[in-house]
Short mmCIF file of C-alpha atoms in Angstrom, two decimals:
data_model
loop_
_atom_site.label_atom_id
_atom_site.label_comp_id
_atom_site.label_asym_id
_atom_site.label_seq_id
_atom_site.Cartn_x
_atom_site.Cartn_y
_atom_site.Cartn_z
CA MET A 1 -11.12 33.46 31.56
CA SER A 2 -9.33 35.09 28.87
CA GLU A 3 -7.40 33.17 26.40
CA ASP A 4 -4.39 34.37 24.87
CA LYS A 5 -4.51 34.28 20.86
CA SER A 6 -0.81 34.99 20.25
CA THR A 7 0.31 31.72 21.96
CA PRO A 8 -0.41 28.66 19.85
CA ARG A 9 -2.21 25.70 21.62
CA ILE A 10 0.22 22.69 21.72
CA LEU A 11 -1.42 19.19 21.43
CA GLN A 12 0.24 16.31 22.92
CA GLN A 13 0.27 12.82 21.70
CA GLN A 14 0.26 10.20 24.43
CA PRO A 15 3.82 8.51 24.55
CA GLN A 16 3.91 4.87 23.37
CA ARG A 17 3.71 2.39 26.38
CA GLU A 18 5.81 -0.67 26.59
CA SER A 19 2.90 -2.68 27.82
CA ASP A 20 0.67 -2.04 24.79
CA PRO A 21 2.06 -3.82 21.74
CA GLN A 22 -0.57 -2.11 19.56
CA GLN A 23 -1.34 1.39 20.04
CA GLN A 24 -3.89 3.73 18.13
CA GLN A 25 -1.82 6.22 15.90
CA SER A 26 -3.06 9.73 16.47
CA GLY A 27 -5.82 10.44 14.05
CA GLY A 28 -6.11 6.91 12.98
CA THR A 29 -8.87 4.55 13.31
CA ASP A 30 -6.95 1.15 13.12
CA PHE A 31 -4.59 -0.17 15.57
CA GLN A 32 -0.86 -0.75 14.24
CA SER A 33 1.73 -2.70 15.38
CA ARG A 34 4.94 -0.76 16.98
CA GLY A 35 7.06 -1.05 13.52
CA GLN A 36 4.12 0.39 11.41
CA ALA A 37 3.16 3.27 13.70
CA GLN A 38 6.14 5.32 12.57
CA GLY A 39 6.36 3.85 8.88
CA GLN A 40 8.39 0.84 7.86
CA GLN A 41 11.33 0.23 10.12
CA GLN A 42 14.11 -1.37 8.37
CA ALA A 43 17.03 -3.33 10.06
CA ASP A 44 19.50 -0.45 9.39
CA GLY A 45 17.18 1.94 11.22
CA LYS A 46 16.08 3.74 8.26
CA VAL A 47 12.08 4.66 8.17
CA GLU A 48 10.61 4.37 4.73
CA GLY A 49 6.77 5.12 4.17
CA GLU A 50 4.61 5.32 1.22
CA GLY A 51 7.01 5.37 -2.01
CA SER A 52 9.61 3.06 -0.39
CA TYR A 53 12.89 3.03 -2.43
CA THR A 54 13.56 -0.59 -1.04
CA ALA A 55 10.12 -1.73 -2.01
CA THR A 56 10.70 -0.26 -5.51
CA ARG A 57 13.98 -2.12 -6.04
CA ASP A 58 12.64 -5.30 -4.72
CA TYR A 59 9.61 -5.21 -7.03
CA GLN A 60 11.91 -4.50 -10.10
CA LYS A 61 14.43 -7.31 -9.10
CA ASN A 62 11.49 -9.53 -8.87
CA ILE A 63 10.09 -8.61 -12.31
CA LYS A 64 13.29 -9.06 -13.90
CA ASP A 65 13.93 -12.56 -12.34
CA TYR A 66 10.55 -13.46 -13.49
CA LEU A 67 11.25 -12.46 -17.06
CA ASP A 68 14.68 -14.16 -17.19
CA LYS A 69 13.48 -17.58 -15.67
CA ALA A 70 9.75 -17.89 -16.51
CA ASP A 71 8.07 -18.97 -19.82
CA VAL A 72 6.15 -15.81 -20.31
CA ASP A 73 4.37 -17.08 -23.48
CA ALA A 74 3.25 -20.27 -21.76
CA ASP A 75 1.91 -18.00 -18.73
CA ALA A 76 0.09 -15.79 -21.27
CA LYS A 77 -1.48 -18.87 -23.17
CA ALA A 78 -2.61 -20.19 -19.64
CA ALA A 79 -4.18 -16.96 -18.72
CA LYS A 80 -6.32 -16.79 -21.84
CA PRO A 81 -9.97 -17.11 -21.46
CA ARG A 82 -11.02 -20.93 -21.83
CA SER A 83 -14.41 -20.05 -23.92
CA ASP A 84 -16.11 -17.34 -25.54
CA ALA A 85 -18.41 -16.94 -22.69
CA GLU A 86 -15.45 -16.40 -20.21
CA ALA A 87 -14.03 -14.03 -22.74
CA ARG A 88 -17.35 -11.95 -22.87
CA ASP A 89 -17.32 -12.03 -18.94
CA LEU A 90 -13.91 -10.74 -18.74
CA GLU A 91 -14.66 -7.84 -21.30
CA ALA A 92 -17.74 -6.99 -19.44
CA ALA A 93 -15.99 -6.79 -16.07
CA GLU A 94 -13.24 -4.61 -17.60
CA ARG A 95 -15.76 -2.21 -19.27
CA GLU A 96 -17.53 -2.13 -15.59
CA GLY A 97 -14.29 -1.26 -13.94
CA LYS A 98 -13.42 1.35 -16.38
CA SER A 99 -16.71 3.08 -16.13
CA HIS A 100 -15.73 3.64 -12.24
CA SER A 101 -12.41 4.95 -13.25
CA ARG A 102 -11.33 8.84 -13.80
CA GLY A 103 -8.92 7.56 -16.67
CA GLU A 104 -9.81 5.85 -19.72
CA ARG A 105 -13.53 4.98 -20.44
#
């Protein structure tokens, strides 16, 4: 049987079934809910994936609200290590994490 090399082979993806609330995405290993299968579906019908403008705006708004309303100095003091031993543990964990990164070492 000869195969025509000039005609590209068309791969078909199985259509989404109404009876299956979770369907495996083509090439994926996890099952995703219907809204996740094609990216994030918004109420206005726009699809946003990685690098979502809406998520960026929400994040920036939440940071601004936190900085306007919260006592940042009190939160910073509460986050300080409670002892020298805890400070050493935190520094060791930071060094360990940096040793695995491509950035600063």
